Amino acid sequence: MMWHFFSPKIFYGEGALAALENIIGKKCFIVTDNVIEELGFLKILTDTLMKYGKEFSVFKDVIPDPHEEDVMKGKDDCIKYAPDLIIALGGGSVMDTAKVIWAMYEYPNYTLDDINFNNPELFNFANKAKFIAIPSTSGTGSETTWAAIISQYINNVWRKGSFAHESLVPTYAILDPIFPKGMPQKLTIDTAFDALAHSLEGYISAWRNEFSNALIPKAIELIFKYLPIAFEDGNNIEARDYLHQAASMAGIAFSNSQVHIVHAMGHSFAAVFPKPHGSLVGLFLPYVLQYCLNAPGETNESILLYSGLAKKLGWANWDDMDKKAANKVVEKIKELQKMVKFTTNLKEMGINGDDFEKNLSALISLCFQDPSGAMAPRSPTKDDFTRLFTYAYEGKDIDF
Ligand SMILES: [Fe+2]
């Protein structure tokens, strides 16, 4: 069967920003936010561009969880400036905003809804500008993916929508550890757990493929090795470099294989209780994996896949029974959570019990609306979701 695998061209390692010298293009439209400017990162980028004789214009009004109207403002500025390179410097929100600006610069009459899988016109793309994604965090993977998450105001509420087309994969990703080195400890942990969720969900997803299967074990190995080091010493450049590479590896893998239940629960929960994405997906991860491993039936592919993974990573012995070896994956996640003092249940996260009960049915219907759920190896019923959220609230192991 014909399949596909999409990836940007990637420059990585210390000093990777120097790759800008040889990327063709003179006029750069930079998309970023105020935090990146305050951290001095924007100046690092603009100094580098000046050194290589490139012009630039800066759009720095991106807000976290970007809204349609802000994206439109960026698009207008971009069209006025008429660049031949669009550069996103920042986290997931910045890169997602820039992707949409890129598409709308090419097709100025587009609305957000024109950016979808089924639009054939988008295959004829990137004629006006190439797109360079420079992530400042190590987790989202947006620098490698073909989707942008933007909120639209529909029926009096802000709804997050995923706007995706394979042509939206950035032309280049530049992974320079100088940027994530600036992340505070909590953000470092949260973003690493986001990358871990991308890896572990992608490995058992219905769209898993040999290319993503090859990248995921390495991404997991790097996160387990280097997160504890970055946790102890945020200035350790080697740890930052490898975590940055791991996040992109996981990004390319899940962009091609897809995430599912953990992300559906994380997105839904964040819509009702705004908490950082990585804190939520990292929290739900072990519960959902236990749920997948408990799937009824003769052959449970998640067990076979995680057993193989645990053995490959040296977490289990080659002659261990598959179920025992697969459970090692859950044990190792819990161990890592403990090591970096990660919040492991919703009660501990400070979610009020009454608020939780009151919103439970809304959370579940949001899960069913989230497109991420479609690739799950085990499809939760309404009752399953109720119990998954409730167990995650109480911090109880999944026994169903
Ligand atoms: Fe994520």
Short mmCIF file of C-alpha atoms and ligand atoms in Angstrom, two decimals:
data_model
loop_
_atom_site.label_atom_id
_atom_site.label_comp_id
_atom_site.label_asym_id
_atom_site.label_seq_id
_atom_site.Cartn_x
_atom_site.Cartn_y
_atom_site.Cartn_z
CA MET A 1 0.00 0.00 0.00
CA MET A 2 1.29 3.45 -0.83
CA TRP A 3 2.07 5.49 2.23
CA HIS A 4 3.89 8.74 2.92
CA PHE A 5 6.37 10.35 5.29
CA PHE A 6 6.84 14.11 5.48
CA SER A 7 9.73 16.00 7.05
CA PRO A 8 11.38 19.41 6.79
CA LYS A 9 15.09 19.76 6.05
CA ILE A 10 16.69 19.89 9.48
CA PHE A 11 19.78 21.73 10.74
CA TYR A 12 20.64 20.94 14.35
CA GLY A 13 23.25 21.25 17.07
CA GLU A 14 25.10 24.15 18.63
CA GLY A 15 25.55 26.95 16.12
CA ALA A 16 22.83 25.58 13.80
CA LEU A 17 21.52 29.13 13.32
CA ALA A 18 24.45 29.67 10.94
CA ALA A 19 22.50 27.57 8.42
CA LEU A 20 20.66 30.79 7.59
CA GLU A 21 23.68 31.95 5.60
CA ASN A 22 23.10 29.39 2.87
CA ILE A 23 19.33 29.41 2.72
CA ILE A 24 18.27 31.28 -0.39
CA GLY A 25 16.21 34.40 0.33
CA LYS A 26 16.87 38.06 1.12
CA LYS A 27 13.71 39.45 2.71
CA CYS A 28 12.66 37.73 5.95
CA PHE A 29 9.30 38.14 7.65
CA ILE A 30 9.88 37.11 11.28
CA VAL A 31 6.95 35.82 13.33
CA THR A 32 7.54 35.78 17.09
CA ASP A 33 6.20 37.04 20.43
CA ASN A 34 7.12 39.54 23.13
CA VAL A 35 8.60 36.92 25.48
CA ILE A 36 11.08 35.86 22.80
CA GLU A 37 12.08 39.49 22.33
CA GLU A 38 12.48 40.06 26.10
CA LEU A 39 14.68 36.96 26.40
CA GLY A 40 17.03 38.50 23.83
CA PHE A 41 16.37 35.67 21.33
CA LEU A 42 14.96 37.93 18.65
CA LYS A 43 18.16 39.95 18.73
CA ILE A 44 20.25 36.80 18.29
CA LEU A 45 18.23 36.03 15.16
CA THR A 46 18.22 39.56 13.71
CA ASP A 47 21.98 39.95 14.37
CA THR A 48 22.56 36.70 12.49
CA LEU A 49 20.40 37.85 9.56
CA MET A 50 22.24 41.17 9.38
CA LYS A 51 25.57 39.35 9.42
CA TYR A 52 24.44 37.42 6.34
CA GLY A 53 23.12 40.53 4.57
CA LYS A 54 19.43 39.66 4.86
CA GLU A 55 16.65 42.20 5.46
CA PHE A 56 13.84 41.58 7.91
CA SER A 57 10.52 42.81 9.26
CA VAL A 58 9.19 41.61 12.63
CA PHE A 59 5.64 40.61 13.59
CA LYS A 60 5.70 39.94 17.33
CA ASP A 61 2.02 40.02 18.29
CA VAL A 62 1.51 36.26 18.60
CA ILE A 63 -0.37 35.31 21.76
CA PRO A 64 -0.42 31.85 23.40
CA ASP A 65 -3.20 29.73 21.86
CA PRO A 66 -3.44 32.13 18.90
CA HIS A 67 -6.76 33.49 17.67
CA GLU A 68 -7.90 33.83 14.08
CA GLU A 69 -7.98 37.64 14.15
CA ASP A 70 -4.33 37.87 15.30
CA VAL A 71 -3.27 35.54 12.52
CA MET A 72 -5.11 37.75 10.00
CA LYS A 73 -3.20 40.80 11.23
CA GLY A 74 0.07 38.96 10.70
CA LYS A 75 -1.05 37.93 7.24
CA ASP A 76 -1.77 41.57 6.27
CA ASP A 77 1.66 42.67 7.51
CA CYS A 78 3.30 39.81 5.61
CA ILE A 79 1.56 40.65 2.34
CA LYS A 80 2.63 44.30 2.70
CA TYR A 81 6.26 43.34 3.30
CA ALA A 82 6.36 40.72 0.52
CA PRO A 83 9.14 38.46 1.89
CA ASP A 84 10.85 35.51 0.22
CA LEU A 85 11.44 33.84 3.60
CA ILE A 86 9.09 33.51 6.56
CA ILE A 87 10.86 32.72 9.84
CA ALA A 88 9.03 31.57 12.98
CA LEU A 89 11.02 31.93 16.20
CA GLY A 90 9.22 30.67 19.31
CA GLY A 91 7.06 27.88 20.70
CA GLY A 92 4.12 26.03 19.17
CA SER A 93 1.80 29.05 19.05
CA VAL A 94 4.33 31.11 17.10
CA MET A 95 5.11 28.33 14.63
CA ASP A 96 1.43 27.52 14.10
CA THR A 97 0.58 31.19 13.49
CA ALA A 98 3.45 31.49 11.03
CA LYS A 99 2.32 28.39 9.11
CA VAL A 100 -1.09 29.91 8.51
CA ILE A 101 0.42 33.27 7.56
CA TRP A 102 2.62 31.38 5.07
CA ALA A 103 -0.42 29.69 3.48
CA MET A 104 -2.41 32.92 3.33
CA TYR A 105 0.50 34.88 1.89
CA GLU A 106 0.51 32.38 -0.96
CA TYR A 107 -3.30 32.49 -1.25
CA PRO A 108 -4.45 35.89 0.13
CA ASN A 109 -8.16 35.18 -0.34
CA TYR A 110 -8.12 32.11 1.88
CA THR A 111 -10.04 31.76 5.10
CA LEU A 112 -8.80 29.35 7.78
CA ASP A 113 -11.22 26.70 6.56
CA ASP A 114 -9.51 26.63 3.14
CA ILE A 115 -6.51 25.09 4.87
CA ASN A 116 -7.58 21.46 4.92
CA PHE A 117 -6.39 18.05 3.73
CA ASN A 118 -8.71 18.03 0.75
CA ASN A 119 -7.68 21.31 -0.86
CA PRO A 120 -5.73 20.30 -4.01
CA GLU A 121 -4.65 23.90 -4.69
CA LEU A 122 -2.36 23.76 -1.65
CA PHE A 123 -0.10 21.26 -3.42
CA ASN A 124 1.03 24.20 -5.54
CA PHE A 125 2.61 26.02 -2.67
CA ALA A 126 5.61 27.97 -1.35
CA ASN A 127 6.15 29.84 -4.62
CA LYS A 128 6.34 33.21 -2.89
CA ALA A 129 8.29 32.25 0.25
CA LYS A 130 9.98 29.31 1.95
CA PHE A 131 9.32 28.75 5.63
CA ILE A 132 11.91 28.32 8.40
CA ALA A 133 10.78 27.14 11.85
CA ILE A 134 13.14 27.83 14.77
CA PRO A 135 11.67 26.31 17.95
CA SER A 136 12.49 27.87 21.33
CA THR A 137 11.03 24.95 23.30
CA SER A 138 11.69 21.21 23.04
CA GLY A 139 8.31 19.52 22.89
CA THR A 140 5.58 20.66 20.54
CA GLY A 141 7.24 19.35 17.39
CA SER A 142 5.37 22.02 15.39
CA GLU A 143 8.62 22.74 13.51
CA THR A 144 8.14 19.41 11.76
CA THR A 145 4.37 18.97 11.51
CA TRP A 146 1.76 19.80 8.89
CA ALA A 147 -0.90 21.18 11.20
CA ALA A 148 -1.58 24.54 12.84
CA ILE A 149 -3.79 24.88 15.92
CA ILE A 150 -5.71 28.18 15.82
CA SER A 151 -8.75 29.26 17.88
CA GLN A 152 -11.88 30.53 16.14
CA TYR A 153 -14.79 32.31 17.79
CA ILE A 154 -17.81 30.11 17.05
CA ASN A 155 -21.19 30.33 18.81
CA ASN A 156 -19.80 32.61 21.53
CA VAL A 157 -16.85 30.37 22.50
CA TRP A 158 -13.22 30.13 21.40
CA ARG A 159 -12.75 26.74 19.79
CA LYS A 160 -9.35 25.30 18.94
CA GLY A 161 -9.25 24.04 15.37
CA SER A 162 -6.54 22.08 13.61
CA PHE A 163 -5.80 23.38 10.11
CA ALA A 164 -3.70 20.94 8.22
CA HIS A 165 -2.30 20.11 4.83
CA GLU A 166 0.86 18.21 3.96
CA SER A 167 2.26 21.31 2.23
CA LEU A 168 2.36 23.09 5.59
CA VAL A 169 5.39 21.07 6.72
CA PRO A 170 8.07 23.76 7.19
CA THR A 171 10.69 23.93 4.46
CA TYR A 172 13.46 24.05 7.09
CA ALA A 173 13.67 23.45 10.83
CA ILE A 174 16.66 24.93 12.66
CA LEU A 175 17.26 23.27 16.03
CA ASP A 176 19.78 25.43 17.88
CA PRO A 177 20.03 24.58 21.62
CA ILE A 178 20.86 28.20 22.41
CA PHE A 179 17.09 28.88 22.48
CA PRO A 180 15.67 26.06 24.66
CA LYS A 181 18.57 26.69 27.06
CA GLY A 182 16.54 29.67 28.23
CA MET A 183 13.53 27.58 29.29
CA PRO A 184 12.65 27.58 33.01
CA GLN A 185 12.64 24.19 34.76
CA LYS A 186 8.84 23.70 34.75
CA LEU A 187 8.56 24.44 31.02
CA THR A 188 11.49 22.11 30.32
CA ILE A 189 9.71 19.25 32.09
CA ASP A 190 6.27 19.94 30.59
CA THR A 191 7.56 20.18 27.03
CA ALA A 192 9.64 17.01 27.42
CA PHE A 193 6.53 15.14 28.57
CA ASP A 194 4.65 16.48 25.56
CA ALA A 195 7.35 14.99 23.32
CA LEU A 196 7.16 11.74 25.31
CA ALA A 197 3.39 11.60 24.77
CA HIS A 198 3.88 12.20 21.02
CA SER A 199 6.34 9.30 20.97
CA LEU A 200 4.37 6.79 23.01
CA GLU A 201 1.02 7.54 21.40
CA GLY A 202 2.57 7.55 17.93
CA TYR A 203 4.12 4.13 18.54
CA ILE A 204 0.77 2.34 19.00
CA SER A 205 -1.40 4.56 16.78
CA ALA A 206 -3.42 3.10 13.90
CA TRP A 207 -1.25 5.12 11.47
CA ARG A 208 2.07 3.90 12.87
CA ASN A 209 4.57 3.12 10.13
CA GLU A 210 8.12 1.88 9.83
CA PHE A 211 9.62 5.37 9.53
CA SER A 212 7.94 6.65 12.70
CA ASN A 213 8.65 3.35 14.47
CA ALA A 214 12.34 3.87 13.73
CA LEU A 215 12.49 7.38 15.19
CA ILE A 216 10.35 6.95 18.31
CA PRO A 217 12.59 4.61 20.37
CA LYS A 218 15.51 7.01 19.89
CA ALA A 219 13.41 10.03 20.90
CA ILE A 220 12.30 8.18 24.06
CA GLU A 221 15.83 7.07 24.87
CA LEU A 222 17.11 10.66 24.58
CA ILE A 223 14.31 12.09 26.72
CA PHE A 224 14.90 9.52 29.48
CA LYS A 225 18.63 10.15 29.38
CA TYR A 226 18.70 13.92 29.13
CA LEU A 227 15.59 15.25 30.91
CA PRO A 228 16.98 14.39 34.38
CA ILE A 229 20.24 16.16 33.42
CA ALA A 230 18.45 19.30 32.16
CA PHE A 231 16.24 19.15 35.27
CA GLU A 232 19.32 19.36 37.50
CA ASP A 233 21.22 21.83 35.33
CA GLY A 234 19.29 23.86 32.77
CA ASN A 235 22.55 25.22 31.37
CA ASN A 236 23.83 21.80 30.30
CA ILE A 237 24.05 22.44 26.57
CA GLU A 238 24.50 18.78 25.65
CA ALA A 239 21.24 17.86 27.42
CA ARG A 240 19.47 20.80 25.77
CA ASP A 241 20.79 19.82 22.36
CA TYR A 242 19.63 16.19 22.64
CA LEU A 243 16.23 17.09 24.12
CA HIS A 244 15.75 19.50 21.22
CA GLN A 245 16.59 16.77 18.72
CA ALA A 246 14.33 14.30 20.56
CA ALA A 247 11.35 16.67 20.42
CA SER A 248 11.73 17.09 16.66
CA MET A 249 12.20 13.35 16.14
CA ALA A 250 9.00 12.74 18.09
CA GLY A 251 7.40 15.57 16.10
CA ILE A 252 8.17 14.04 12.71
CA ALA A 253 7.13 10.62 14.00
CA PHE A 254 3.73 11.65 15.36
CA SER A 255 3.06 14.04 12.50
CA ASN A 256 3.18 10.96 10.28
CA SER A 257 1.60 8.43 12.66
CA GLN A 258 -0.73 10.64 14.78
CA VAL A 259 -1.49 10.93 18.47
CA HIS A 260 -4.81 9.84 20.01
CA ILE A 261 -6.46 9.40 23.43
CA VAL A 262 -3.88 11.23 25.56
CA HIS A 263 -4.02 14.28 23.31
CA ALA A 264 -7.81 14.15 22.98
CA MET A 265 -8.06 14.20 26.79
CA GLY A 266 -5.37 16.89 27.09
CA HIS A 267 -7.01 19.19 24.54
CA SER A 268 -10.45 18.70 26.10
CA PHE A 269 -9.27 19.27 29.63
CA ALA A 270 -7.39 22.45 28.65
CA ALA A 271 -10.54 23.87 27.03
CA VAL A 272 -12.34 23.71 30.40
CA PHE A 273 -9.43 24.05 32.87
CA PRO A 274 -6.64 26.06 31.24
CA LYS A 275 -3.41 24.28 32.20
CA PRO A 276 -0.21 23.88 30.17
CA HIS A 277 -0.49 21.31 27.37
CA GLY A 278 2.60 19.35 28.48
CA SER A 279 1.43 19.17 32.14
CA LEU A 280 -1.82 17.60 30.97
CA VAL A 281 -0.66 15.15 28.33
CA GLY A 282 2.19 14.03 30.61
CA LEU A 283 -0.32 13.49 33.41
CA PHE A 284 -2.81 11.49 31.32
CA LEU A 285 -0.08 9.43 29.61
CA PRO A 286 0.37 6.50 32.06
CA TYR A 287 -3.40 6.14 32.62
CA VAL A 288 -4.13 5.95 28.89
CA LEU A 289 -1.28 3.54 28.23
CA GLN A 290 -2.59 1.23 30.97
CA TYR A 291 -6.03 1.48 29.35
CA CYS A 292 -4.58 0.52 25.94
CA LEU A 293 -2.62 -2.37 27.45
CA ASN A 294 -5.83 -3.64 29.11
CA ALA A 295 -7.71 -3.92 25.80
CA PRO A 296 -9.71 -7.15 25.70
CA GLY A 297 -9.21 -9.73 22.95
CA GLU A 298 -6.86 -12.46 21.88
CA THR A 299 -4.08 -10.31 20.52
CA ASN A 300 -3.42 -6.91 21.92
CA GLU A 301 -1.05 -5.10 19.56
CA SER A 302 -0.23 -2.41 22.11
CA ILE A 303 1.17 -5.11 24.40
CA LEU A 304 3.30 -6.56 21.62
CA LEU A 305 4.53 -3.15 20.50
CA TYR A 306 5.40 -1.88 23.98
CA SER A 307 6.97 -5.20 24.89
CA GLY A 308 9.26 -4.86 21.89
CA LEU A 309 9.96 -1.25 22.79
CA ALA A 310 10.78 -2.04 26.43
CA LYS A 311 13.15 -4.80 25.33
CA LYS A 312 14.80 -2.58 22.72
CA LEU A 313 15.36 0.14 25.31
CA GLY A 314 16.78 -2.31 27.85
CA TRP A 315 13.85 -1.82 30.23
CA ALA A 316 12.91 -5.51 30.08
CA ASN A 317 14.71 -8.80 29.47
CA TRP A 318 14.44 -10.47 26.06
CA ASP A 319 12.78 -13.53 27.57
CA ASP A 320 10.20 -11.58 29.67
CA MET A 321 6.53 -12.30 28.91
CA ASP A 322 5.06 -9.60 26.67
CA LYS A 323 2.56 -8.28 29.21
CA LYS A 324 5.20 -7.90 31.90
CA ALA A 325 7.62 -6.21 29.49
CA ALA A 326 4.93 -3.86 28.14
CA ASN A 327 4.01 -2.76 31.65
CA LYS A 328 7.62 -1.68 32.13
CA VAL A 329 6.87 1.25 29.81
CA VAL A 330 4.27 2.54 32.27
CA GLU A 331 6.59 1.92 35.22
CA LYS A 332 9.39 3.85 33.54
CA ILE A 333 7.12 6.85 32.84
CA LYS A 334 6.10 6.90 36.50
CA GLU A 335 9.76 6.68 37.54
CA LEU A 336 10.67 9.62 35.32
CA GLN A 337 7.71 11.63 36.62
CA LYS A 338 8.90 11.05 40.18
CA MET A 339 12.47 11.98 39.31
CA VAL A 340 11.46 15.40 37.95
CA LYS A 341 8.63 16.01 40.47
CA PHE A 342 5.88 15.92 37.84
CA THR A 343 2.25 16.30 38.98
CA THR A 344 0.61 12.91 38.46
CA ASN A 345 -3.08 13.41 39.25
CA LEU A 346 -5.68 16.12 38.73
CA LYS A 347 -6.43 16.53 42.42
CA GLU A 348 -2.76 17.24 43.11
CA MET A 349 -2.87 19.72 40.20
CA GLY A 350 -5.33 21.76 42.26
CA ILE A 351 -8.50 21.00 40.31
CA ASN A 352 -11.50 21.47 42.60
CA GLY A 353 -13.55 18.27 43.01
CA ASP A 354 -16.93 19.97 42.52
CA ASP A 355 -15.73 21.81 39.42
CA PHE A 356 -14.38 18.55 38.07
CA GLU A 357 -17.66 16.66 38.63
CA LYS A 358 -19.69 19.52 37.16
CA ASN A 359 -17.62 19.58 33.97
CA LEU A 360 -17.05 15.86 33.48
CA SER A 361 -19.74 15.32 30.86
CA ALA A 362 -18.56 18.40 28.92
CA LEU A 363 -15.00 17.03 28.99
CA ILE A 364 -16.17 13.73 27.58
CA SER A 365 -18.15 15.26 24.74
CA LEU A 366 -15.10 17.38 23.87
CA CYS A 367 -13.04 14.18 23.72
CA PHE A 368 -15.48 12.69 21.21
CA GLN A 369 -15.26 15.86 19.09
CA ASP A 370 -11.44 15.86 19.09
CA PRO A 371 -10.14 14.41 15.82
CA SER A 372 -7.07 13.00 17.63
CA GLY A 373 -9.15 10.12 19.04
CA ALA A 374 -9.66 8.46 15.64
CA MET A 375 -6.23 6.76 15.58
CA ALA A 376 -6.53 5.13 19.00
CA PRO A 377 -5.65 1.44 19.33
CA ARG A 378 -8.62 1.04 21.74
CA SER A 379 -11.69 3.28 21.35
CA PRO A 380 -12.98 4.56 24.68
CA THR A 381 -16.73 4.51 25.30
CA LYS A 382 -18.40 7.30 27.25
CA ASP A 383 -18.10 5.19 30.37
CA ASP A 384 -14.40 4.51 29.67
CA PHE A 385 -13.69 8.24 29.35
CA THR A 386 -15.59 8.92 32.59
CA ARG A 387 -13.45 6.39 34.39
CA LEU A 388 -10.21 7.51 32.70
CA PHE A 389 -10.77 11.10 33.88
CA THR A 390 -11.94 9.98 37.33
CA TYR A 391 -8.97 7.67 37.88
CA ALA A 392 -6.63 10.43 36.66
CA TYR A 393 -8.31 12.76 39.16
CA GLU A 394 -7.76 10.35 42.04
CA GLY A 395 -4.37 9.02 40.91
CA LYS A 396 -5.58 5.40 40.63
CA ASP A 397 -4.08 2.73 38.34
CA ILE A 398 -6.40 1.77 35.48
CA ASP A 399 -7.99 -1.63 36.15
CA PHE A 400 -10.46 -1.82 33.25
FE FE B 1 1.36 17.65 22.14
#
